[in-house]
Each structure stands twice: as structure tokens, then as C-alpha cells.
Short mmCIF file of C-alpha atoms in Angstrom, two decimals:
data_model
loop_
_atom_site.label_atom_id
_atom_site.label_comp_id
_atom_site.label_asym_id
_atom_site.label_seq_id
_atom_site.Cartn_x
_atom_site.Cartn_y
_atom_site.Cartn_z
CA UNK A 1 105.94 140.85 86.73
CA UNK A 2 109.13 140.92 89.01
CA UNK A 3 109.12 141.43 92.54
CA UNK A 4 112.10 142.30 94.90
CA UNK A 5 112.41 141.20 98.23
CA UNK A 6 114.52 140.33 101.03
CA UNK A 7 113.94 136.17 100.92
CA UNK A 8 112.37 133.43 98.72
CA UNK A 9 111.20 130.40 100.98
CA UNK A 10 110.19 127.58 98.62
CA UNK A 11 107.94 125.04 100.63
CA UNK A 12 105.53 125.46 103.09
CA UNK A 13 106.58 122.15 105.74
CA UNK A 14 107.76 122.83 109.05
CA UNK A 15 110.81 124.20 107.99
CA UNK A 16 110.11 126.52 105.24
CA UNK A 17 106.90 127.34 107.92
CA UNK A 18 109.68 128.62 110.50
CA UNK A 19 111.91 130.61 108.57
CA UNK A 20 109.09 132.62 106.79
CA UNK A 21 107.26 133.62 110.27
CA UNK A 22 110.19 134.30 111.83
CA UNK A 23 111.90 136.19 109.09
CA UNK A 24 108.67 138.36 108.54
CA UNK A 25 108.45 138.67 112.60
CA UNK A 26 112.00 140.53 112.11
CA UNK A 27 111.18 142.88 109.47
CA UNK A 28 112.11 141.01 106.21
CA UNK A 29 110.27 140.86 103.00
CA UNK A 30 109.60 137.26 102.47
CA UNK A 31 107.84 135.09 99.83
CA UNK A 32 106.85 131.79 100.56
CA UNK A 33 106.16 129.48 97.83
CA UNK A 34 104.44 126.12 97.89
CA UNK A 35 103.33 123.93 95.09
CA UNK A 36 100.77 121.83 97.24
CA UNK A 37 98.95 121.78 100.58
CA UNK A 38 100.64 124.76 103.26
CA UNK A 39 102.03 122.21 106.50
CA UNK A 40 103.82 120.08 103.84
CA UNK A 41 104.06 116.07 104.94
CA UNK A 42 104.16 116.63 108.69
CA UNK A 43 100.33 118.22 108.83
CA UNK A 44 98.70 116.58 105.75
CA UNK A 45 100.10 112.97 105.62
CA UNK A 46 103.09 112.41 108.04
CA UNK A 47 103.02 113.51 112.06
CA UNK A 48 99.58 114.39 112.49
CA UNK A 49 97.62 111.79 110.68
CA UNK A 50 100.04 109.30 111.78
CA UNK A 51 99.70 109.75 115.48
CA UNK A 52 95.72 110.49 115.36
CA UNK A 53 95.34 107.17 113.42
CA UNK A 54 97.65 105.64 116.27
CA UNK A 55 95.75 106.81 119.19
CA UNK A 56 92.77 104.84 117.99
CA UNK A 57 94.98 101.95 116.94
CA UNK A 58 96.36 101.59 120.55
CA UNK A 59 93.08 102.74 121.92
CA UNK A 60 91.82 99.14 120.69
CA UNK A 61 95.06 97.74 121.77
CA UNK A 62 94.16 98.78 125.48
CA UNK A 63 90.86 97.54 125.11
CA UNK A 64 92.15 94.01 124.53
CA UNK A 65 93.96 93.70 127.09
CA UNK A 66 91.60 95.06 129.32
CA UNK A 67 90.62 91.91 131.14
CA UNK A 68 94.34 92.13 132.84
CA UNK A 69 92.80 95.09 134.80
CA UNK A 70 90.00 93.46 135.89
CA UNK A 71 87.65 94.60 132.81
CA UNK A 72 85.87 92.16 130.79
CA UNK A 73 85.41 94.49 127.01
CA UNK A 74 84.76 93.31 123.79
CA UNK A 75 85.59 95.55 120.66
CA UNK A 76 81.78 95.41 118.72
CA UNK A 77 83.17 96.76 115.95
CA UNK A 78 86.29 98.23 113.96
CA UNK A 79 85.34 101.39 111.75
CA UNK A 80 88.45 102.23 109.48
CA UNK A 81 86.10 105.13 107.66
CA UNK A 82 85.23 106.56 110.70
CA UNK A 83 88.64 106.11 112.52
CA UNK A 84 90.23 107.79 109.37
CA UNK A 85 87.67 110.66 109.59
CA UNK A 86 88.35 112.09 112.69
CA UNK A 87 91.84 112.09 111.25
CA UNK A 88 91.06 114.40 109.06
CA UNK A 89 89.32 116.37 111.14
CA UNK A 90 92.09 116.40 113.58
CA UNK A 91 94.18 117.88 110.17
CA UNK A 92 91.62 120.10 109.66
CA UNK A 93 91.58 121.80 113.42
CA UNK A 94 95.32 122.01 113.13
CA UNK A 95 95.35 123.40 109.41
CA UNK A 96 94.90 126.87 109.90
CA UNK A 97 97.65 127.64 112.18
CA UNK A 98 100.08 127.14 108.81
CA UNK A 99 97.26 128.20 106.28
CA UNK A 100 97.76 131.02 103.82
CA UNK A 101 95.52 133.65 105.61
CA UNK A 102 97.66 133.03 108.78
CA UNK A 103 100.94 133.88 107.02
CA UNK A 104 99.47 136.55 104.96
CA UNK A 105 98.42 138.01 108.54
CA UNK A 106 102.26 137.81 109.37
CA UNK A 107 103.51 139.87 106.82
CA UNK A 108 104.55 137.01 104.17
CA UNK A 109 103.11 136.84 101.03
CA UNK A 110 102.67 133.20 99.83
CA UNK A 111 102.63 132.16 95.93
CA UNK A 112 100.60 129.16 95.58
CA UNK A 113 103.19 127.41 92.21
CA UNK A 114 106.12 125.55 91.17
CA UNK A 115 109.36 127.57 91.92
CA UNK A 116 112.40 127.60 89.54
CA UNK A 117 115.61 128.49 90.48
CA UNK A 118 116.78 131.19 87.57
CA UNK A 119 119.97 132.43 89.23
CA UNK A 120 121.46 132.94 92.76
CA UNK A 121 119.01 135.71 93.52
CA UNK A 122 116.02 134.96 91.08
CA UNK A 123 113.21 132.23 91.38
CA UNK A 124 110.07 131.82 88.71
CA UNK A 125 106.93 131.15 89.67
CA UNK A 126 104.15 130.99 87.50
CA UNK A 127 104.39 134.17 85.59
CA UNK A 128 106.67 136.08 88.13
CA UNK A 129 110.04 136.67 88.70
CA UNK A 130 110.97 137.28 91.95
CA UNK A 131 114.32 138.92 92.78
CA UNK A 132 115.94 138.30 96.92
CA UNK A 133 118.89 138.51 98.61
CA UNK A 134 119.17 134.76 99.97
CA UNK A 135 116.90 131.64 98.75
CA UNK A 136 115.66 129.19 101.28
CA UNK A 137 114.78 125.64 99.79
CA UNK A 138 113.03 123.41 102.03
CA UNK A 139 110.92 121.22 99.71
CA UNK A 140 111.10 118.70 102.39
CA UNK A 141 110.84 114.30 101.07
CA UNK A 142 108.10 112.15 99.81
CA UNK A 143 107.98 108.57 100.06
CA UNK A 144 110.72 106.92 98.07
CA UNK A 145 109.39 103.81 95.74
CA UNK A 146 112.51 101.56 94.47
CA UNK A 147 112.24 99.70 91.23
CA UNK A 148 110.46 96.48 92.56
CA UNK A 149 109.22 94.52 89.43
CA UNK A 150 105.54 94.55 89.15
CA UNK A 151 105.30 97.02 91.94
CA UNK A 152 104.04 99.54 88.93
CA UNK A 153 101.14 96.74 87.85
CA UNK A 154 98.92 97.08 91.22
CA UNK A 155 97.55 99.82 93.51
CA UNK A 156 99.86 100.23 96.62
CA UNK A 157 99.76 102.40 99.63
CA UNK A 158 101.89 104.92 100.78
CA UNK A 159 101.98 107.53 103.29
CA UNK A 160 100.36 109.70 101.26
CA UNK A 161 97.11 107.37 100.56
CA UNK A 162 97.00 105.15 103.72
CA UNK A 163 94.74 107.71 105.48
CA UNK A 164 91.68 107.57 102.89
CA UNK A 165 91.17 104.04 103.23
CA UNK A 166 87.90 102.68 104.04
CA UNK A 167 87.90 99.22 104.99
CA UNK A 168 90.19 97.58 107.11
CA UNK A 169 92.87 95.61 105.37
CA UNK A 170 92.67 91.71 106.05
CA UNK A 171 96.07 91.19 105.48
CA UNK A 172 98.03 94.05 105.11
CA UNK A 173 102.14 93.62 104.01
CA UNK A 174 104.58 96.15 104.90
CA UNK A 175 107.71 96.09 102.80
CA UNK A 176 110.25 98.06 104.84
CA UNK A 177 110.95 97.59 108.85
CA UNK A 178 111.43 101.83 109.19
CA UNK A 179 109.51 104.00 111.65
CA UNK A 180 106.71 104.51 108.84
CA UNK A 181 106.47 100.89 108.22
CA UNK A 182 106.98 99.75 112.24
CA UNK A 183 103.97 102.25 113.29
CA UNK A 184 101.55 101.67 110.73
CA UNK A 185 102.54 97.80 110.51
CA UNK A 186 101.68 97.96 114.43
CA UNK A 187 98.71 100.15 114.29
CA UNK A 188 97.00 98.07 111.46
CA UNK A 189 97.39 94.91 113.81
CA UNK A 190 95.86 96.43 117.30
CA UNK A 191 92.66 97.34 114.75
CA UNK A 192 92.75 93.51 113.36
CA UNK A 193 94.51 92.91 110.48
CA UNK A 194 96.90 90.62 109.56
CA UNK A 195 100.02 92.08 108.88
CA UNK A 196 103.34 90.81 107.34
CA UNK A 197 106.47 93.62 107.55
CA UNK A 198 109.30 92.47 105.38
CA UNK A 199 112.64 93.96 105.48
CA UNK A 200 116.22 93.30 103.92
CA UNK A 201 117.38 94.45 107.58
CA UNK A 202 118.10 91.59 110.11
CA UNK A 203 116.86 93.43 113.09
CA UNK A 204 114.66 96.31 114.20
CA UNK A 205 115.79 99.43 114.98
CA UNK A 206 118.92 99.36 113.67
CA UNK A 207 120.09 103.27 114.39
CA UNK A 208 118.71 102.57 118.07
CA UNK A 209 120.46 101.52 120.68
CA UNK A 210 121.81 97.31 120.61
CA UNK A 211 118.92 96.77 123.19
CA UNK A 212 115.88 97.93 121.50
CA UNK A 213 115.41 96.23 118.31
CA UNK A 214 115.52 92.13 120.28
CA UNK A 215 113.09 93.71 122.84
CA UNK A 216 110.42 95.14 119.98
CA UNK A 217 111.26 91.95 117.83
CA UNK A 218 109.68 90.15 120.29
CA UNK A 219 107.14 92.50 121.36
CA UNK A 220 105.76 92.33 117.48
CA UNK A 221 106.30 88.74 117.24
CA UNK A 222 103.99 88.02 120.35
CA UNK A 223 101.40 90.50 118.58
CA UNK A 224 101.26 88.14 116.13
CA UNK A 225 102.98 90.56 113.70
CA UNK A 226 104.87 88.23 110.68
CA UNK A 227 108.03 89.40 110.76
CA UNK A 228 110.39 89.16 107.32
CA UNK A 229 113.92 89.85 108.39
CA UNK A 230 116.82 89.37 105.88
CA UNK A 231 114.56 89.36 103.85
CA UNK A 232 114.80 90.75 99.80
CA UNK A 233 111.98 91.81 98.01
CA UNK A 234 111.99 90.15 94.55
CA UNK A 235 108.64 91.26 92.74
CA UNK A 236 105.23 92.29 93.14
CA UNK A 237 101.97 90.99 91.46
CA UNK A 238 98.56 91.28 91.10
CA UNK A 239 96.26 88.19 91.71
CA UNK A 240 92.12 87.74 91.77
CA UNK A 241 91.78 88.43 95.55
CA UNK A 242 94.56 90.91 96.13
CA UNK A 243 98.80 91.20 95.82
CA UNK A 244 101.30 88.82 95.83
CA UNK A 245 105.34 89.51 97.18
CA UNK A 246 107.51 87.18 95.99
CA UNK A 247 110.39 87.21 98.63
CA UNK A 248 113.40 85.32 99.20
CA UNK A 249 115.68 84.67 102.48
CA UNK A 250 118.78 82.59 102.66
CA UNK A 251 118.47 81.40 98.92
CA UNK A 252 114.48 80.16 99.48
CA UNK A 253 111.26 81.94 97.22
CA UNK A 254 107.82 82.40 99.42
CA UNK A 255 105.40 84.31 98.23
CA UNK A 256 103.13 86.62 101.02
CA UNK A 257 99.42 87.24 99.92
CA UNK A 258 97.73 90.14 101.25
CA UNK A 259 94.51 92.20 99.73
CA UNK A 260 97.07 95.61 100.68
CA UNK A 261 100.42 96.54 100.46
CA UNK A 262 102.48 99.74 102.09
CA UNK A 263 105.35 100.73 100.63
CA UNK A 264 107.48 102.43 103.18
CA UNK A 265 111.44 101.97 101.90
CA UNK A 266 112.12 105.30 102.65
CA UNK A 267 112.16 108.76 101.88
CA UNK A 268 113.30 110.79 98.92
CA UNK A 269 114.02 114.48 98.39
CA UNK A 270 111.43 116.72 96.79
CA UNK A 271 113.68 118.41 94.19
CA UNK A 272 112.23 117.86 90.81
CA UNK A 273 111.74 121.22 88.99
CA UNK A 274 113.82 123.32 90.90
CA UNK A 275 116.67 123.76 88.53
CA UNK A 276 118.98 122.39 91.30
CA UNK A 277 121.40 121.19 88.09
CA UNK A 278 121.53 124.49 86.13
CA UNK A 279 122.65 126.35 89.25
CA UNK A 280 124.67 123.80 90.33
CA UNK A 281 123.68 123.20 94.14
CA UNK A 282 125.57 120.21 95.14
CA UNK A 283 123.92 116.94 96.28
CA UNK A 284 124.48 113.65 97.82
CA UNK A 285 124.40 110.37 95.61
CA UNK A 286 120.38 109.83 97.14
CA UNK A 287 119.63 113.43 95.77
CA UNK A 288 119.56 115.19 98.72
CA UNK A 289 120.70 118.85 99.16
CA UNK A 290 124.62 119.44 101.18
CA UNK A 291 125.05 122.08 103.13
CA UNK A 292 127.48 123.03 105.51
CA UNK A 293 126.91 123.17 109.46
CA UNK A 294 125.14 126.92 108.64
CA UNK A 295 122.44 125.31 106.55
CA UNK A 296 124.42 127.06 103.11
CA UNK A 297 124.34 124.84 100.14
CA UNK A 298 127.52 125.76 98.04
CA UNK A 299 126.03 128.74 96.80
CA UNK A 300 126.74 130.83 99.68
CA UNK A 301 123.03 133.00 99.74
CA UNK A 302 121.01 129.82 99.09
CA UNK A 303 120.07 127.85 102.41
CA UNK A 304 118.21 124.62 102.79
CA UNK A 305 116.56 122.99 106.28
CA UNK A 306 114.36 120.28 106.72
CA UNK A 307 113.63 116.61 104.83
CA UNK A 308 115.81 118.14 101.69
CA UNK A 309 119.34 118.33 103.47
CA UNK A 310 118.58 114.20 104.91
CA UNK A 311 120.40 113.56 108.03
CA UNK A 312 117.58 114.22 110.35
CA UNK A 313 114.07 113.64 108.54
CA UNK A 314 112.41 115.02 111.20
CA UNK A 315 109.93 118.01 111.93
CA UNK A 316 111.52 119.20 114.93
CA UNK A 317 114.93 118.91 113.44
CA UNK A 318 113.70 121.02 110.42
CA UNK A 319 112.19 123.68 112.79
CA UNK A 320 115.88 123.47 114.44
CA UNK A 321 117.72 124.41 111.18
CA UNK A 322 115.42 126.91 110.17
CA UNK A 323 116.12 128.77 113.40
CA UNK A 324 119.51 128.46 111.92
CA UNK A 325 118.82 129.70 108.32
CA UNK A 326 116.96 132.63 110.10
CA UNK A 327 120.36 134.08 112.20
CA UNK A 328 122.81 133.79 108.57
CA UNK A 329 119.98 134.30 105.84
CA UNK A 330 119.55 137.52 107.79
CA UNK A 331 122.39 138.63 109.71
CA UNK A 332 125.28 136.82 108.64
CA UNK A 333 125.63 135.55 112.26
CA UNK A 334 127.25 132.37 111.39
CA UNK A 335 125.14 130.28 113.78
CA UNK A 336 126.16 126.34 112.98
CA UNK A 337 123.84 123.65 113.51
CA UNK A 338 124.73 121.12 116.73
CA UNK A 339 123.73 116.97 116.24
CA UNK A 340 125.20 116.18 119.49
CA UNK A 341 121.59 116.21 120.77
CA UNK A 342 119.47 115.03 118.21
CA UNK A 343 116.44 113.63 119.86
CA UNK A 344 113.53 111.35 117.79
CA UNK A 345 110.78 108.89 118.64
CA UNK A 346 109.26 106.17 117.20
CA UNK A 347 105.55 105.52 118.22
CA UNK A 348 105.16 102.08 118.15
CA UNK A 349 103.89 100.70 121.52
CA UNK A 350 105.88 101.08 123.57
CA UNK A 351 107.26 104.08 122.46
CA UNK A 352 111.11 103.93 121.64
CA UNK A 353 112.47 107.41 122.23
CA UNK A 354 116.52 108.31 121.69
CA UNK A 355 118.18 111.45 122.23
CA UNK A 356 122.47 111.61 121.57
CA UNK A 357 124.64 109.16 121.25
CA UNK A 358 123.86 105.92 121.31
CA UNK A 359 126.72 103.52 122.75
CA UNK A 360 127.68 101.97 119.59
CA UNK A 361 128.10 105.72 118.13
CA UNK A 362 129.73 106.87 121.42
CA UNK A 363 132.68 103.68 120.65
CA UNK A 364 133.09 104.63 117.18
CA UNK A 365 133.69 108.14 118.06
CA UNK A 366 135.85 107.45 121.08
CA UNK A 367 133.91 108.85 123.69
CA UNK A 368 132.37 106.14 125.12
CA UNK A 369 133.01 106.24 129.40
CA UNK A 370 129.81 104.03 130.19
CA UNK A 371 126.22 102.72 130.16
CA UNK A 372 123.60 102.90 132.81
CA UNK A 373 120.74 100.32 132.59
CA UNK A 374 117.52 99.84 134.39
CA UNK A 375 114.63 98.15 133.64
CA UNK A 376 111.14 99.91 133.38
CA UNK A 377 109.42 97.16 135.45
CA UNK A 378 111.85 98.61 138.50
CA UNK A 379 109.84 101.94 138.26
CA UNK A 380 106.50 101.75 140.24
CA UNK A 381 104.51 103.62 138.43
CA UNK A 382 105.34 101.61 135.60
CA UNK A 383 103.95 98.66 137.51
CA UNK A 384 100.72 99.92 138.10
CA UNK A 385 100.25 100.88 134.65
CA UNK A 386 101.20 97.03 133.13
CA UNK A 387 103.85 98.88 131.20
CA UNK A 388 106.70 97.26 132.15
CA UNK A 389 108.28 95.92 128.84
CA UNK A 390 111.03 98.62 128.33
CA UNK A 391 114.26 100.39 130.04
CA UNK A 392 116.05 103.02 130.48
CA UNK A 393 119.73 103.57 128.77
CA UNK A 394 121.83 106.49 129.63
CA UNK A 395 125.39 106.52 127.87
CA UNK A 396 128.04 108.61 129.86
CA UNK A 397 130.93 110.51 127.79
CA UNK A 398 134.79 110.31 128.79
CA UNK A 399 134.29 113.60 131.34
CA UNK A 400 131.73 111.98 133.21
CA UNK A 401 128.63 114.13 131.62
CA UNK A 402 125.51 112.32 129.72
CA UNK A 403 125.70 112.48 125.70
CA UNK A 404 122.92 109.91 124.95
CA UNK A 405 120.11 107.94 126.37
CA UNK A 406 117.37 105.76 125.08
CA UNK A 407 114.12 104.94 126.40
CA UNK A 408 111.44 102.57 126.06
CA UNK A 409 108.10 102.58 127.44
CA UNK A 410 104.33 103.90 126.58
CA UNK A 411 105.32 107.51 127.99
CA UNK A 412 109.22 107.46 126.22
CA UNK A 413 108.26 110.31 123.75
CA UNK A 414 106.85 112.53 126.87
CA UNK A 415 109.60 111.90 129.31
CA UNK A 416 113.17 111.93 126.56
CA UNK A 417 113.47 115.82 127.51
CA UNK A 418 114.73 115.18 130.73
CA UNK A 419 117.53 113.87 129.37
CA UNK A 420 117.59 116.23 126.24
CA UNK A 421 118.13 119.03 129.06
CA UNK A 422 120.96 117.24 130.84
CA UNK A 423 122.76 116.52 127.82
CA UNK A 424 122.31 119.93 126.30
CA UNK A 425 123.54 121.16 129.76
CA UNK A 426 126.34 118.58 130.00
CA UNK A 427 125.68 117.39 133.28
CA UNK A 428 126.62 114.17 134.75
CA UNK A 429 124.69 111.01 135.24
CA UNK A 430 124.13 111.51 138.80
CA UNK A 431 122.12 114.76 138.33
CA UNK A 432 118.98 113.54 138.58
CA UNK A 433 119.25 112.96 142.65
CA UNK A 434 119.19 116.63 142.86
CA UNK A 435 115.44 116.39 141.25
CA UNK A 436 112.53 116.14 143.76
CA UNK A 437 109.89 113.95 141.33
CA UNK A 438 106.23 113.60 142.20
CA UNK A 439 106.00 110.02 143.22
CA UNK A 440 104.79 107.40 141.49
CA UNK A 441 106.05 108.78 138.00
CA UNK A 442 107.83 106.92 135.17
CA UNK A 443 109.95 109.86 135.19
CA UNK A 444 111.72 108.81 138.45
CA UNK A 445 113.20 105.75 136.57
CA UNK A 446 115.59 108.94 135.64
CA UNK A 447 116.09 108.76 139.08
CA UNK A 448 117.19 105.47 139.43
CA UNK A 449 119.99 105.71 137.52
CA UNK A 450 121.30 108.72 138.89
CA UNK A 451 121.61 105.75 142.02
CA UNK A 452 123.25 103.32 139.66
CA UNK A 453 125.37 105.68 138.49
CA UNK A 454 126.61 106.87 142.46
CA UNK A 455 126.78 103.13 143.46
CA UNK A 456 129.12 101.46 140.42
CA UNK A 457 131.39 104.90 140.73
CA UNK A 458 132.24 104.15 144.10
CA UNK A 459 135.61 102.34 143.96
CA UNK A 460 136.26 99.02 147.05
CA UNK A 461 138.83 101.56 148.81
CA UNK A 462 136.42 104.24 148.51
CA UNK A 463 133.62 102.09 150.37
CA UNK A 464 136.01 100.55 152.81
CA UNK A 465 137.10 104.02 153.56
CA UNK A 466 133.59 105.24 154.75
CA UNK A 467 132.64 102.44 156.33
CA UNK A 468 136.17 102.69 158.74
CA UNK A 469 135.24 106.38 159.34
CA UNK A 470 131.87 106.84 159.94
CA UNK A 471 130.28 103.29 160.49
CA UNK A 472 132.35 101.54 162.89
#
């Protein structure tokens, strides 16, 4: 059977999601092809699942420190099973706005199969051959699992099994110190477990701003959280009441016994099968897909967006480049994709959110002017609240106009777009005076350095200036 039609999306994540609605939204013929579940990793075992299991987490989390409010509560009970199934019921309400039945609706027909690249304009699926003008790949990543001897001799979790558990770990180990690892690691101790998080890193949050990863250190650490820094992984191994991790840090063995181990080193592109090779279609040294700033691979009419391309391994950014595969798979518009602006957060608590530059990126690429600081526990509303272990970090660019900022706090995630905006809008640091902000908010801490940022511009002669003409 052979088919012809305008565009072959292979993978139904957030990116491949994007380009197929809107590409069938403008008129185009489009096939969408997925091997597994429609929503790929961010609906059925990344995003959703992740937060839903960590509003319970820090649910408890609140609970226990209750008393500091004036509430005497006790936690009777911990219920993983139950916990875990309103996580999949939280999947389940969100499933069928990227189920099969709601793209069919939209005018794309979906192939439920493994795709095979033939040629530039042919892909195999099952018994079909389908025929396009442009290809779209956006397979998206799966948890990456090095070569770690033993690690192949006992049952570990991953992102993709952590959410069926049952019973609450006793001692759960982490190996990796990522966002995955950080969140889960976190989550896992709010609910009661012992957890150990080892990682060849020596510090936290290494692509956030220099400020962040002392101030979670020692957020974890008080938690009780066992941290493993500089830390390499040596082997893994089964014993009678659960796993053993041999480890070793500045030339000394220890070996960390737990009854469950995540594995969260990373991610790797989903590419097996595709026939990437006999086409071709250039990739990185990890395996993941190059393209250009227009989402092309090297083979001009084949795109790819999303986990598969790398950089950005996240489900907003892989909405963002579909948007961009859409314009040139189409139209030939020659839309390019901007990372001046990239934001992300990580959900540990408190949140760390990032959007830009951050300074040490701003110095490498010489355009580094300055950096605002100020403390959450200046903010009121942040006093109120007892969340007061964070800050706010806005990085100015050589013309005066925000390019990054970082914040940490139990709200980060909700508040970054403030600064998203001004950055996208390159305005200057002292824009946010102009804003009139309900009071109290966190957000006015946005506020507060638009202050900082008038005060430390004004020069001595400046201020001596004023003060002659207006305030003798």
C-alpha cells in the first residue's frame, strides 16, 4: 500500500504533537506515526507524572513543618500505591487531549508502528509506504543507562518504572545529581525515605547560575538528603535485602545499601530503527540528531524538534521548534530558532527557575554589563509564606537591557515569565518600576531590583548633582 502526502511526523511527544495539529490546521496532509503511547515521555512518564507525584511529595513536606505555623499535624500514614494512583489518573484526564481520536478529529491520520526512513521522501511503516514532501523526526529521548558493572544483574528504576511502585522505598539511591534525579531524590525524602544521590559532579546545578547549587546543597543536606559529590560510580550488586553501590571519592571505596535504586544519568536519543545511517542524517558523538537554526537535518526536506536534536530537552522547547518546523516544512519561510531566551525549571523545593543567560555564560560570551541580587526573604510576601530560602538574579547585557535571570523560591516556575517577557522585549533592568503589582506578591521582588538597579546606576556626581539642585 503507498500513500502520498504532504508530511510524515514520526513520534507523537510534544513536538511531533505540534507540528501535526498545526500542519493539518493549515491544510496539509499529514501522517503521524508513533511506535508507543501518543504524548510521548512528557504525558506518560516525564512532566506530568513527575509533578503530580511531587505535589503529594511536598504536600507531606508542608505538613511537617506545619507546627512553624502554629499547627500541630502528624502524617498517619504514607500510601505510595495510592499516591501513584491518582498519578495515573491525573495521566489519564490529560490523555485524550493528544490521543488518536483527537488527531484523527484534526485531519491527521496517525499509524500506530515503527517508521523507517527508505529515502528522502519515503518512510515504512508496517506494511505501507508512505510517500511526502518533507519528514519530521521527533522521536524525542529515553533514559540513558551507562555501562555500570552489575547494573544489568538487579532490577533498577527509571523514569519510566518509578511511577508503578507500590511501597515506599526505605532507602532509595539516586545515581546522578540531574533535574530527574534532584526531584525524585527530593520527593522520595518529604514521603520518608532515606535517600542517597550520588554524582561524579562536585556541585548542584551546575548549568544554573554560581549561586544556586551552594544554596540547594544545603537545603538537601539539612533534609537529611546523603549527598555523594565527586563521587564515581564503580559497580552495582545485588545482596539478600536489596542493592549495593560500590562508590569511590578521592581514591576511598564505600559501598551505599539501599532496597531501590534510580538510575537517572541522563537522557539518550530515541533513534534506533529509523535508518538514520542509510540516509545519512548527521549526528552528534551522543547520537543525537544536528540540525541547523531552521530545525533541517542535512537533508534539506527532513526536520527534527524536540528531545532528538539535544540542546534543550525540554517540552516547551520542543513545542518551540516545532512552531519552527511548521513555517519551513511548509512554506519555506526560513524561520530560525532563537536560544537567547531559553527558559527551564527544576521542581525541587524551592523551585529553581532560569531563563537567558546566566552570568558565567554572559562572561564567556562577552556580554556581561552586570548582576542584580536580592534576597527572597526581602520580599514580604515571601515572609509570610516561610519561603524565604531563595533570590532573585537578574544579569544585565552590555546595552543596559536584561538577557538572563534566575530565581529561586516555591513560586520560581510561576513567576520566570516576567522576566521571559522583558528579555524577549529587551528592556532594561529598571522596567519593572513602571509595573503596578498587587501587594504582597513574590512577584514584586521583580520590583525590587528594578530599585537596585536605579540606585547602583546612579554615579557620586550624579547624586551630588541632585542633591545641590533640588534639596538644598
Amino acid at each position: 500500500m503507498k500513500k502520498q502526502v504532504d508530511l510524515v511526523v514520526i513520534g507523537a511527544g510534544s513536538g511531533g504533537l505540534v507540528v501535526a495539529a498545526g500542519a493539518a490546521a493549515l491544510g496539509a496532509r499529514v501522517v503521524l506515526v508513533e511506535s508507543e503511547k501518543m504524548g510521548g515521555d512528557c504525558l506518560n512518564t516525564g512532566c506530568v507524572p513527575s509533578k503530580s507525584f511531587l505535589k503529594g511529595a511536598h504536600l507531606a513536606k508542608e505538613i511537617a513543618n506545619a507546627q512553624s505555623f502554629g499547627i500541630h499535624a502528624t502524617i498517619d500514614a504514607v500510601k505510595i500505591d495510592e499516591l501513584m494512583s491518582r498519578v495515573q489518573a491525573v495521566i489519564a484526564t490529560i490523555a485524550p487531549h493528544d490521543s488518536v481520536e483527537r488527531f484523527e478529529a484534526l485531519g491527521v491520520t496517525v499509524v500506530v508502528g515503527q517508521a523507517q526512513l527508505q529515502d528522502r521522501h519515503t518512510v515504512a511503516v508496517n506494511d505501507q509506504l508512505i510517500t511526502c514532501k518533507a519528514i519530521v523526526i521527533a522521536t524525542g529521548s529515553t533514559a540513558a543507562v551507562p555501562p555500570i558493572k552489575g547494573l544489568d544483574t538487579v532490577a533498577y528504576l527509571t523514569n519510566q518504572n518509578i511511577f508503578n511502585l507500590k511501597t515506599r522505598p526505605d532507602h532509595l539511591i539516586v545515581l546522578g545529581g540531574g533535574p530527574i534525579g534532584l526531584e525524585l531524590g527530593q520527593g522520595f525524602c518529604h514521603l520518608g525515605s532515606a535517600v542517597t544521590i550520588i554524582d561524579f559532579s562536585p556541585a548542584l546545578f551546575t548549568k544554573d547560575d554560581q549561586e544556586v547549587g551552594p544554596l540547594m546543597e544545603k537545603i538537601f543536606r539539612a533534609e537529611k538528603i546523603n549527598l555523594k559529590l565527586s563521587t564515581k560510580i564503580l559497580a552495582v550488586s545485588k545482596k539478600a535485602d536489596g542493592i549495593a553501590v560500590l562508590i569511590e571519592k578521592d581514591g576511598v571505596s564505600q559501598e551505599i545499601n539501599g532496597d531501590q535504586l534510580l538510575v537517572s544519568l541522563g537522557r539518550a536519543p530515541v533513534t534506533a530503527g529509523l535508518g538514520l545511517d542509510q540516509l545519512g542524517i548527521a549526528v552528534d558523538k551522543r547520537g543525537y540528531i544536528i540540525t541547523n537554526k531552521k530545525m533541517q537535518t542535512n537533508i534539506k526536506n527532513i526536520y527534527a524538534c524536540g528531545d532528538v536534536t539535544g540542546p534543550y530537552q525540554f517540552t516547551h522547547m520542543a513545542s518551540y521548534q516545532a512552531g519552527i518546523v511548521i513555517k519551513n516544512s511548509l512554506f519555506h519561510l526560513g524561520a530560525k530558532a532563537n536560544y537567547a531566551a531559553v527558559p527551564w525549571t527544576t521542581y525541587t523545593k524551592p523551585e529553581v527557575a532560569h531563563v537567558g543567560y546566566t552570568e558565567a555564560m554572559a562572561r564567556e560570551a562577552k556580554c556581561f554589563k552586570s548582576a542584580i541580587l536580592v534576597p527572597l526573604a526581602d520580599n514580604d510576601r515571601a515572609q509570610a509564606e516561610n519561603d524565604t530560602q531563595g533570590f532573585l538574579k537578574l544579569i544585565v547585557g552590555n546595552r543596559n537591557k536584561l538577557i538572563g535571570a534566575t530565581l529561586v523560591g516555591d513560586k520560581a516556575g510561576e513567576i520566570m515569565p516576567l522576566a521571559s517577557l522583558a528579555i524577549q522585549q529587551k528592556l532594561s533592568p529598571g522596567t519593572f518600576l513602571k509595573f503596578i503589582f498587587a501587594y504582597p506578591s513574590q512577584a514584586e521582588i521583580f520590583q525590587a531590583a528594578s530599585r537596585q538597579a536605579l540606585r547602583s546606576s546612579f554615579k557620586p556626581w550624579q547624586a551630588k548633582l541632585i542633591k545641590a539642585l533640588f534639596f538644598r
